[in-house]
CSV table of C-alpha atoms and ligand atoms in Angstrom, one decimal:
chain,number,residue,atom,x,y,z
A,1,MET,CA,195.0,-0.6,309.8
A,2,LYS,CA,193.7,-0.4,313.4
A,3,SER,CA,195.5,2.1,315.5
A,4,ASN,CA,193.7,2.0,318.8
A,5,SER,CA,192.4,-0.8,321.0
A,6,ALA,CA,188.8,0.2,320.7
A,7,GLU,CA,188.9,-0.9,317.0
A,8,LEU,CA,189.9,-4.5,317.9
A,9,ALA,CA,187.3,-7.0,317.0
A,10,ILE,CA,187.3,-8.5,320.5
A,11,LEU,CA,186.1,-5.1,321.7
A,12,GLY,CA,183.4,-4.6,319.1
A,13,GLY,CA,185.4,-3.6,316.0
A,14,LEU,CA,185.2,-5.3,312.6
A,15,PRO,CA,187.5,-8.3,312.1
A,16,ALA,CA,190.7,-7.5,310.2
A,17,PHE,CA,190.1,-10.5,307.8
A,18,LYS,CA,186.9,-11.6,306.3
A,19,GLU,CA,188.0,-15.2,306.0
A,20,LYS,CA,189.8,-17.2,308.7
A,21,LEU,CA,193.6,-17.5,308.3
A,22,HIS,CA,194.6,-20.9,309.6
A,23,VAL,CA,198.0,-21.9,311.0
A,24,GLY,CA,198.3,-24.7,308.5
A,25,ARG,CA,196.1,-24.2,305.4
A,26,PRO,CA,197.1,-27.0,303.1
A,27,ASN,CA,199.7,-26.4,300.4
A,28,ILE,CA,198.7,-27.8,297.0
A,29,GLY,CA,201.2,-28.3,294.2
A,30,GLN,CA,200.4,-28.0,290.5
A,31,LYS,CA,196.9,-29.1,290.1
A,32,GLU,CA,197.3,-30.3,286.5
A,33,ARG,CA,200.1,-32.6,287.5
A,34,LEU,CA,198.0,-34.1,290.3
A,35,LEU,CA,195.0,-34.6,288.1
A,36,SER,CA,197.0,-36.2,285.3
A,37,ARG,CA,198.5,-38.6,287.9
A,38,ILE,CA,195.0,-39.4,289.2
A,39,GLU,CA,193.7,-40.0,285.7
A,40,GLU,CA,196.6,-42.4,284.9
A,41,MET,CA,195.9,-44.1,288.3
A,42,LEU,CA,192.2,-44.6,287.4
A,43,ASP,CA,193.1,-45.9,283.9
A,44,ARG,CA,195.4,-48.4,285.6
A,45,VAL,CA,192.7,-49.4,288.1
A,46,TRP,CA,195.3,-49.8,290.8
A,47,LEU,CA,194.2,-47.8,293.8
A,48,SER,CA,196.1,-49.2,296.8
A,49,ASN,CA,198.3,-52.2,297.9
A,50,ASN,CA,201.8,-50.9,297.1
A,51,GLY,CA,200.9,-49.5,293.7
A,52,PRO,CA,203.3,-47.8,291.3
A,53,LEU,CA,202.7,-44.3,292.6
A,54,VAL,CA,203.5,-45.4,296.2
A,55,GLN,CA,206.7,-47.1,295.0
A,56,GLU,CA,207.8,-44.1,293.1
A,57,PHE,CA,207.0,-41.8,296.0
A,58,GLU,CA,209.0,-44.0,298.4
A,59,GLN,CA,212.0,-44.0,296.0
A,60,GLU,CA,211.9,-40.2,295.5
A,61,MET,CA,211.8,-39.7,299.3
A,62,ALA,CA,214.7,-42.1,299.9
A,63,GLN,CA,216.8,-40.3,297.3
A,64,MET,CA,215.9,-36.9,298.7
A,65,LEU,CA,216.7,-37.9,302.3
A,66,GLY,CA,219.7,-40.0,301.5
A,67,VAL,CA,218.3,-42.9,303.5
A,68,LYS,CA,218.1,-46.6,302.5
A,69,HIS,CA,214.4,-47.2,303.2
A,70,VAL,CA,211.3,-45.1,303.2
A,71,VAL,CA,208.0,-46.8,303.8
A,72,ALA,CA,205.0,-44.7,302.9
A,73,MET,CA,202.1,-45.0,305.5
A,74,CYS,CA,198.5,-43.9,305.9
A,75,ASN,CA,199.4,-41.4,308.7
A,76,ALA,CA,202.2,-40.8,311.3
A,77,THR,CA,200.2,-42.1,314.3
A,78,ILE,CA,199.9,-45.6,312.8
A,79,ALA,CA,203.5,-45.3,311.6
A,80,LEU,CA,204.6,-44.7,315.2
A,81,GLU,CA,202.6,-47.6,316.5
A,82,ILE,CA,204.1,-49.9,313.9
A,83,VAL,CA,207.6,-48.7,314.7
A,84,THR,CA,206.9,-49.3,318.4
A,85,ARG,CA,205.9,-52.9,317.7
A,86,ALA,CA,208.5,-53.6,315.1
A,87,LEU,CA,211.3,-52.6,317.4
A,88,GLY,CA,209.8,-54.6,320.3
A,89,MET,CA,209.4,-51.5,322.6
A,90,ASP,CA,207.2,-52.4,325.6
A,91,GLY,CA,207.1,-51.5,329.3
A,92,GLU,CA,208.0,-47.8,329.4
A,93,VAL,CA,209.1,-45.5,326.6
A,94,ILE,CA,210.3,-41.9,327.4
A,95,VAL,CA,208.7,-39.1,325.4
A,96,PRO,CA,208.3,-35.4,325.8
A,97,SER,CA,205.0,-34.2,327.1
A,98,PHE,CA,205.4,-31.0,325.0
A,99,THR,CA,204.2,-32.6,321.7
A,100,PHE,CA,201.1,-33.4,319.9
A,101,VAL,CA,199.2,-36.1,321.8
A,102,ALA,CA,199.6,-38.6,319.0
A,103,THR,CA,203.2,-39.2,320.2
A,104,ALA,CA,201.9,-40.5,323.5
A,105,HIS,CA,198.8,-42.1,322.2
A,106,SER,CA,200.7,-44.3,319.7
A,107,LEU,CA,202.4,-45.9,322.7
A,108,GLN,CA,199.4,-46.1,325.0
A,109,TRP,CA,197.4,-47.7,322.1
A,110,GLN,CA,200.0,-50.5,322.0
A,111,GLY,CA,199.9,-51.0,325.8
A,112,VAL,CA,203.2,-49.2,326.3
A,113,THR,CA,203.4,-46.6,329.0
A,114,PRO,CA,204.6,-43.2,327.9
A,115,VAL,CA,206.8,-41.6,330.5
A,116,PHE,CA,206.8,-37.9,330.2
A,117,CYS,CA,210.1,-36.1,330.2
A,118,ASP,CA,210.8,-32.3,330.4
A,119,VAL,CA,212.2,-30.2,327.6
A,120,ASN,CA,215.0,-27.7,327.4
A,121,PRO,CA,213.4,-24.3,327.7
A,122,ASP,CA,215.6,-22.8,325.0
A,123,THR,CA,215.0,-25.4,322.3
A,124,HIS,CA,211.6,-26.9,323.4
A,125,LEU,CA,213.2,-30.3,322.8
A,126,LEU,CA,213.8,-33.3,325.0
A,127,ASP,CA,216.3,-32.6,327.7
A,128,PRO,CA,218.9,-35.4,327.7
A,129,ALA,CA,219.9,-34.8,331.4
A,130,CYS,CA,216.3,-35.0,332.6
A,131,LEU,CA,215.7,-38.0,330.3
A,132,GLU,CA,218.5,-40.0,331.9
A,133,LYS,CA,216.9,-39.6,335.3
A,134,MET,CA,213.7,-41.1,334.1
A,135,ILE,CA,215.2,-44.4,332.9
A,136,THR,CA,214.0,-47.4,335.0
A,137,PRO,CA,214.4,-51.2,334.5
A,138,ARG,CA,211.1,-51.1,332.5
A,139,THR,CA,212.4,-48.6,330.0
A,140,THR,CA,212.8,-50.0,326.5
A,141,GLY,CA,213.0,-46.9,324.3
A,142,ILE,CA,213.0,-43.2,323.7
A,143,ILE,CA,210.9,-41.2,321.2
A,144,GLY,CA,212.4,-37.8,320.7
A,145,VAL,CA,210.3,-35.2,318.8
A,146,HIS,CA,211.9,-32.8,316.4
A,147,LEU,CA,209.4,-30.1,317.5
A,148,TRP,CA,208.9,-27.3,315.0
A,149,GLY,CA,211.3,-29.1,312.7
A,150,ARG,CA,214.2,-28.3,314.9
A,151,PRO,CA,216.3,-31.4,315.4
A,152,CYS,CA,216.6,-33.0,318.9
A,153,GLU,CA,220.0,-33.3,320.5
A,154,VAL,CA,220.5,-36.4,318.4
A,155,GLU,CA,224.0,-37.4,319.5
A,156,ALA,CA,223.3,-37.0,323.2
A,157,LEU,CA,220.1,-39.1,322.9
A,158,GLN,CA,221.9,-41.7,320.9
A,159,GLU,CA,224.7,-41.9,323.4
A,160,ILE,CA,222.2,-42.5,326.3
A,161,ALA,CA,220.2,-45.0,324.2
A,162,SER,CA,223.3,-47.0,323.4
A,163,ARG,CA,224.6,-46.9,326.9
A,164,HIS,CA,221.3,-48.2,328.3
A,165,ASN,CA,220.5,-50.5,325.4
A,166,LEU,CA,217.3,-48.6,324.5
A,167,LYS,CA,215.7,-48.2,321.1
A,168,LEU,CA,215.7,-44.6,319.8
A,169,VAL,CA,213.0,-43.4,317.5
A,170,PHE,CA,212.3,-39.8,316.3
A,171,ASP,CA,208.8,-38.4,315.8
A,172,ALA,CA,209.8,-36.2,312.8
A,173,ALA,CA,206.2,-35.2,312.0
A,174,HIS,CA,207.4,-31.6,311.8
A,175,ALA,CA,210.8,-32.2,310.2
A,176,PHE,CA,210.4,-33.3,306.6
A,177,GLY,CA,213.0,-31.5,304.6
A,178,CYS,CA,215.1,-30.5,307.6
A,179,SER,CA,218.7,-31.5,308.3
A,180,HIS,CA,221.0,-32.0,311.3
A,181,GLN,CA,224.7,-31.4,310.9
A,182,GLY,CA,224.3,-31.6,307.1
A,183,GLN,CA,222.5,-34.9,307.1
A,184,MET,CA,218.7,-35.1,306.4
A,185,ILE,CA,216.3,-36.0,309.1
A,186,GLY,CA,215.3,-39.5,308.4
A,187,ASN,CA,218.8,-41.0,309.0
A,188,PHE,CA,218.9,-40.9,312.8
A,189,GLY,CA,218.0,-43.4,315.6
A,190,ASN,CA,216.5,-46.7,314.7
A,191,ALA,CA,213.8,-45.0,312.6
A,192,GLU,CA,212.2,-41.6,312.1
A,193,VAL,CA,208.5,-41.0,311.4
A,194,PHE,CA,207.1,-38.2,309.2
A,195,SER,CA,203.6,-36.9,309.0
A,196,PHE,CA,202.1,-35.7,305.7
A,197,HIS,CA,198.8,-34.6,307.2
A,198,ALA,CA,196.9,-31.9,305.4
A,199,THR,CA,198.0,-29.3,307.9
A,200,LYS,CA,201.7,-30.0,307.4
A,201,PHE,CA,203.5,-27.8,304.9
A,202,PHE,CA,203.9,-30.9,302.7
A,203,ASN,CA,200.9,-33.2,302.6
A,204,THR,CA,199.4,-36.3,301.0
A,205,PHE,CA,195.9,-35.4,302.3
A,206,GLU,CA,196.5,-37.8,305.1
A,207,GLY,CA,199.8,-39.7,305.2
A,208,GLY,CA,203.2,-40.3,306.7
A,209,ALA,CA,206.4,-42.3,306.2
A,210,ILE,CA,208.9,-44.3,308.2
A,211,ALA,CA,212.6,-43.8,307.2
A,212,THR,CA,215.3,-46.1,308.4
A,213,ASN,CA,218.8,-47.4,307.4
A,214,ASP,CA,218.0,-50.8,309.0
A,215,ASP,CA,217.2,-53.4,306.4
A,216,GLU,CA,215.7,-55.9,308.8
A,217,LEU,CA,213.5,-53.3,310.4
A,218,ALA,CA,212.3,-51.9,307.0
A,219,LYS,CA,211.3,-55.5,306.0
A,220,LYS,CA,209.4,-56.0,309.2
A,221,ILE,CA,207.6,-52.6,308.9
A,222,ARG,CA,206.6,-53.4,305.3
A,223,LEU,CA,205.0,-56.7,306.5
A,224,MET,CA,203.3,-55.1,309.6
A,225,LYS,CA,201.7,-52.3,307.7
A,226,ASN,CA,200.1,-54.9,305.5
A,227,PHE,CA,198.4,-57.1,308.2
A,228,GLY,CA,201.6,-59.1,308.6
A,229,PHE,CA,201.3,-60.8,305.2
A,230,ALA,CA,204.5,-62.3,303.9
A,231,GLY,CA,202.9,-63.5,300.7
A,232,TYR,CA,199.5,-64.8,299.7
A,233,ASP,CA,197.8,-66.5,302.7
A,234,ASN,CA,200.9,-66.4,304.8
A,235,VAL,CA,200.7,-64.2,307.9
A,236,ILE,CA,203.8,-64.1,310.1
A,237,TYR,CA,203.1,-61.2,312.5
A,238,VAL,CA,200.3,-59.3,314.1
A,239,GLY,CA,199.9,-56.5,311.5
A,240,THR,CA,197.6,-53.7,310.8
A,241,ASN,CA,196.5,-51.6,307.9
A,242,GLY,CA,199.1,-48.8,307.6
A,243,LYS,CA,199.1,-48.6,303.8
A,244,MET,CA,199.2,-45.4,301.8
A,245,THR,CA,196.8,-45.2,298.9
A,246,GLU,CA,197.7,-44.4,295.4
A,247,VAL,CA,195.8,-41.1,295.4
A,248,CYS,CA,197.8,-40.0,298.4
A,249,ALA,CA,201.0,-40.9,296.7
A,250,ALA,CA,199.9,-38.9,293.7
A,251,MET,CA,199.5,-35.9,295.9
A,252,GLY,CA,202.9,-36.6,297.5
A,253,LEU,CA,204.7,-36.9,294.2
A,254,THR,CA,203.1,-33.6,293.1
A,255,GLY,CA,203.9,-31.9,296.3
A,256,LEU,CA,207.6,-33.0,296.1
A,257,GLU,CA,207.8,-31.1,292.8
A,258,SER,CA,206.9,-27.9,294.7
A,259,LEU,CA,208.7,-28.6,297.9
A,260,ASP,CA,211.4,-26.0,297.4
A,261,LYS,CA,208.7,-23.4,296.5
A,262,PHE,CA,206.7,-24.2,299.7
A,263,ILE,CA,209.8,-23.9,301.8
A,264,ALA,CA,210.8,-20.6,300.1
A,265,ILE,CA,207.4,-19.2,300.9
A,266,ASN,CA,207.6,-20.3,304.5
A,267,ARG,CA,211.0,-18.9,304.9
A,268,GLU,CA,210.1,-15.5,303.4
A,269,ASN,CA,207.0,-15.4,305.8
A,270,TYR,CA,209.2,-16.3,308.7
A,271,ARG,CA,211.5,-13.4,307.8
A,272,LEU,CA,208.6,-11.0,307.5
A,273,TYR,CA,207.2,-12.0,310.9
A,274,ALA,CA,210.7,-11.6,312.4
A,275,GLU,CA,211.0,-8.2,310.9
A,276,GLY,CA,207.4,-7.2,311.8
A,277,LEU,CA,207.7,-8.3,315.4
A,278,ALA,CA,211.3,-7.3,316.0
A,279,GLY,CA,211.7,-5.5,319.3
A,280,VAL,CA,208.2,-6.2,320.6
A,281,PRO,CA,208.8,-6.5,324.4
A,282,GLY,CA,208.0,-9.9,325.9
A,283,LEU,CA,207.8,-11.8,322.6
A,284,LYS,CA,210.5,-14.3,321.8
A,285,ALA,CA,210.7,-16.1,318.4
A,286,VAL,CA,211.6,-19.7,317.8
A,287,ARG,CA,214.6,-19.4,315.5
A,288,TYR,CA,215.9,-21.8,312.8
A,289,ASN,CA,219.5,-22.6,312.3
A,290,GLU,CA,220.5,-20.9,309.0
A,291,ASN,CA,223.3,-23.4,308.5
A,292,GLU,CA,220.9,-26.3,308.2
A,293,LYS,CA,218.0,-27.1,306.0
A,294,SER,CA,214.7,-26.1,307.7
A,295,ASN,CA,211.2,-26.1,306.4
A,296,TYR,CA,210.2,-23.0,308.3
A,297,GLN,CA,206.8,-24.5,308.7
A,298,TYR,CA,206.0,-23.2,312.2
A,299,ILE,CA,206.0,-19.5,313.2
A,300,VAL,CA,206.3,-19.8,317.0
A,301,TYR,CA,206.6,-17.2,319.6
A,302,GLU,CA,206.8,-17.3,323.4
A,303,VAL,CA,204.7,-14.7,325.2
A,304,ASP,CA,206.0,-13.5,328.5
A,305,ASP,CA,203.0,-11.8,330.0
A,306,SER,CA,204.9,-10.2,332.8
A,307,VAL,CA,206.4,-8.0,330.1
A,308,THR,CA,203.5,-7.8,327.5
A,309,GLY,CA,200.8,-7.1,330.0
A,310,ILE,CA,198.6,-9.4,328.0
A,311,SER,CA,198.5,-13.2,328.5
A,312,ARG,CA,199.2,-15.6,325.7
A,313,ASP,CA,195.6,-16.9,326.0
A,314,LEU,CA,194.1,-13.4,325.7
A,315,LEU,CA,196.4,-12.6,322.8
A,316,VAL,CA,195.1,-15.7,321.0
A,317,GLU,CA,191.5,-14.6,321.7
A,318,VAL,CA,192.3,-11.1,320.3
A,319,LEU,CA,193.8,-12.6,317.2
A,320,GLN,CA,191.1,-15.2,316.7
A,321,ALA,CA,188.4,-12.4,316.9
A,322,GLU,CA,190.3,-10.8,313.9
A,323,ASN,CA,190.0,-14.2,312.1
A,324,ILE,CA,193.7,-14.9,312.6
A,325,MET,CA,193.5,-18.5,313.9
A,326,ALA,CA,196.6,-18.4,316.1
A,327,ARG,CA,197.0,-21.6,318.2
A,328,ARG,CA,198.3,-22.5,321.6
A,329,TYR,CA,200.6,-25.4,320.5
A,330,PHE,CA,200.9,-27.8,322.5
A,331,TYR,CA,198.6,-26.8,325.2
A,332,PRO,CA,198.2,-28.1,327.9
A,333,GLY,CA,200.9,-30.7,327.4
A,334,CYS,CA,200.1,-34.5,327.0
A,335,HIS,CA,200.4,-35.1,330.8
A,336,GLN,CA,197.4,-32.8,331.3
A,337,MET,CA,195.3,-34.8,328.9
A,338,GLU,CA,193.4,-38.0,329.5
A,339,PRO,CA,194.1,-40.7,330.2
A,340,TYR,CA,197.6,-39.5,331.3
A,341,ARG,CA,196.3,-36.8,333.7
A,342,SER,CA,194.5,-39.6,335.7
A,343,TYR,CA,197.3,-42.1,335.4
A,344,PHE,CA,200.0,-39.7,336.4
A,345,PRO,CA,198.4,-36.9,338.5
A,346,HIS,CA,201.7,-35.7,339.8
A,347,ALA,CA,203.6,-35.7,336.4
A,348,HIS,CA,203.5,-31.9,336.3
A,349,LEU,CA,206.0,-31.8,339.3
A,350,LEU,CA,208.7,-33.2,337.0
A,351,LEU,CA,207.7,-31.0,334.0
A,352,PRO,CA,208.2,-27.4,335.1
A,353,GLU,CA,209.5,-26.2,331.7
A,354,THR,CA,206.7,-28.0,329.8
A,355,GLU,CA,204.1,-26.4,332.1
A,356,ARG,CA,205.7,-23.0,331.5
A,357,LEU,CA,206.0,-23.3,327.8
A,358,ALA,CA,202.4,-24.6,327.5
A,359,THR,CA,201.2,-21.3,328.8
A,360,ARG,CA,203.5,-19.2,326.7
A,361,VAL,CA,203.7,-20.6,323.2
A,362,LEU,CA,201.8,-19.1,320.3
A,363,SER,CA,201.8,-20.4,316.7
A,364,LEU,CA,200.9,-18.0,313.8
A,365,PRO,CA,199.6,-18.6,310.3
A,366,ASN,CA,202.1,-19.6,307.6
A,367,GLY,CA,202.3,-21.2,304.2
A,368,THR,CA,200.7,-20.2,300.9
A,369,ALA,CA,197.7,-18.8,302.8
A,370,VAL,CA,199.6,-15.7,303.9
A,371,GLY,CA,201.9,-13.2,302.3
A,372,LYS,CA,203.3,-9.7,303.0
A,373,ALA,CA,200.0,-7.9,303.3
A,374,GLU,CA,198.5,-10.4,305.8
A,375,ILE,CA,201.7,-10.7,307.8
A,376,ASP,CA,202.0,-6.9,308.0
A,377,THR,CA,198.4,-6.7,309.4
A,378,ILE,CA,199.0,-9.6,311.8
A,379,CYS,CA,202.2,-8.0,313.2
A,380,ALA,CA,200.5,-4.6,313.5
A,381,LEU,CA,197.7,-6.2,315.5
A,382,ILE,CA,200.1,-8.0,317.8
A,383,ARG,CA,202.0,-4.8,318.3
A,384,LEU,CA,198.8,-2.9,319.1
A,385,ALA,CA,197.7,-5.7,321.5
A,386,VAL,CA,201.0,-5.7,323.3
A,387,ALA,CA,201.2,-1.9,323.4
A,388,LYS,CA,197.8,-1.8,324.9
A,389,GLY,CA,198.2,-5.1,326.8
A,390,ALA,CA,197.3,-3.9,330.3
A,391,GLU,CA,194.4,-1.8,329.0
A,392,ILE,CA,192.9,-4.7,326.9
A,393,THR,CA,193.3,-7.0,329.9
A,394,GLY,CA,191.6,-4.5,332.2
A,395,THR,CA,188.7,-3.8,329.7
A,396,LEU,CA,188.1,-7.4,329.0
A,397,GLY,CA,188.3,-8.2,332.7
A,398,LYS,CA,185.5,-5.7,333.3
A,399,VAL,CA,183.4,-7.1,330.5
A,400,VAL,CA,183.8,-10.6,331.9
A,401,SER,CA,182.8,-9.4,335.4
A,402,LEU,CA,179.8,-7.5,333.9
A,403,CYS,CA,178.7,-10.6,332.0
A,404,ALA,CA,179.0,-12.6,335.2
A,405,ILE,CA,176.8,-10.1,337.1
A,406,ARG,CA,174.3,-10.1,334.3
A,407,THR,CA,174.2,-13.9,334.3
A,408,ARG,CA,173.8,-14.0,338.0
A,409,GLU,CA,170.9,-11.4,337.8
A,410,ALA,CA,169.2,-13.2,334.9
B,1,PLP,C1,204.5,-34.1,316.7
B,1,PLP,C2,203.4,-34.9,316.0
B,1,PLP,N1,203.4,-36.3,316.1
B,1,PLP,C3,202.5,-37.0,315.4
B,1,PLP,C4,201.5,-36.4,314.7
B,1,PLP,C5,200.5,-37.3,314.1
B,1,PLP,O1,200.5,-37.2,312.7
B,1,PLP,P1,199.3,-37.8,311.8
B,1,PLP,O2,198.2,-36.8,311.8
B,1,PLP,O3,199.9,-37.9,310.4
B,1,PLP,O4,198.8,-39.1,312.4
B,1,PLP,C6,201.4,-35.1,314.6
B,1,PLP,C7,200.3,-34.5,313.8
B,1,PLP,O5,200.0,-33.3,313.7
B,1,PLP,C8,202.4,-34.3,315.2
B,1,PLP,O6,202.4,-32.9,315.2
């Protein structure tokens, strides 16, 4: 265990880990179960187009979520695009900027303008009071994001949506297996969209799903994800290819069997981080409501550099040099990415909390890739980096200036 800053890899020491520890290394369920499903699939010679594994996967999810319809999809981005079209959202749709860029891109790709709204600094979620001020005659919908798996202020958003006759969708990419007031995420708004990308705690390699209690909407989504076909040779909508393949559903069914185990591991890791980083000045953890179901997928801390003496960015560099691939989620905010930065150059003026969080939030490795030994080491390194924050900042500042002088002289 390193005990002084000179031993840090960023200052020339050896990295604490030989292999990189990623924030979201894929969780894989029981390999034999997956392989036997794949073998059966190959024997059936039914690889895509609403095969038996996709149907079984959809039924299992609907039962688990207590929702009428779940439509499995190729990924969450296409799923969001399909929901946008199926609900007839056009003009402007209000979204948080503090999210993964796919939330905004799914709208822009459909010719719908994402209007960025600020978040509540305590929850990191859409702020209903800010949102109401952003509604214009062109607004047709809201996409709330259950960031880190923590539910949005669902009732407040629904009340605003109903009062202004807006559609309400939730990007639930982070929130599979989570609940809000005892009801599983998947049941709220017009529809909710999950991501099962490989980096999510539950994955289907690539994949996603739309959950809804609206029969008509579900029917439309099923047609739209299959090019708009309503039967052989009969196309009734503009559609796309949003289908999930059988091999992805095989992975999903296998993962569902280990879902409780994945969540238990995440939860224990979350507890170990909380214990290991308790009392570190300037670090604030994102907490999960113990009275609800959570997947504990994201280990997120806010870094207040006025207290730590080391900036979030420098802390990320210190950790990455140790092969701990901490990430700056969701830096720099969608409004600072193209094309949005060019379209709305003044958006940041309305997004002070998003701007602040984008410079403070740090996400740490979780899942089956880490256990007590790794987390103890990660926490000890963070403690060391914060204890020596000002010193590391000063030393690296000098190294950077020296490099600049050498570059100039060369
Ligand atoms: C909040 C959010 N929305 C949407 C997506 C897009 O999901 P997918 O990769 O399945 O398209 C992600 C993916 O990481 C996400 O984090």
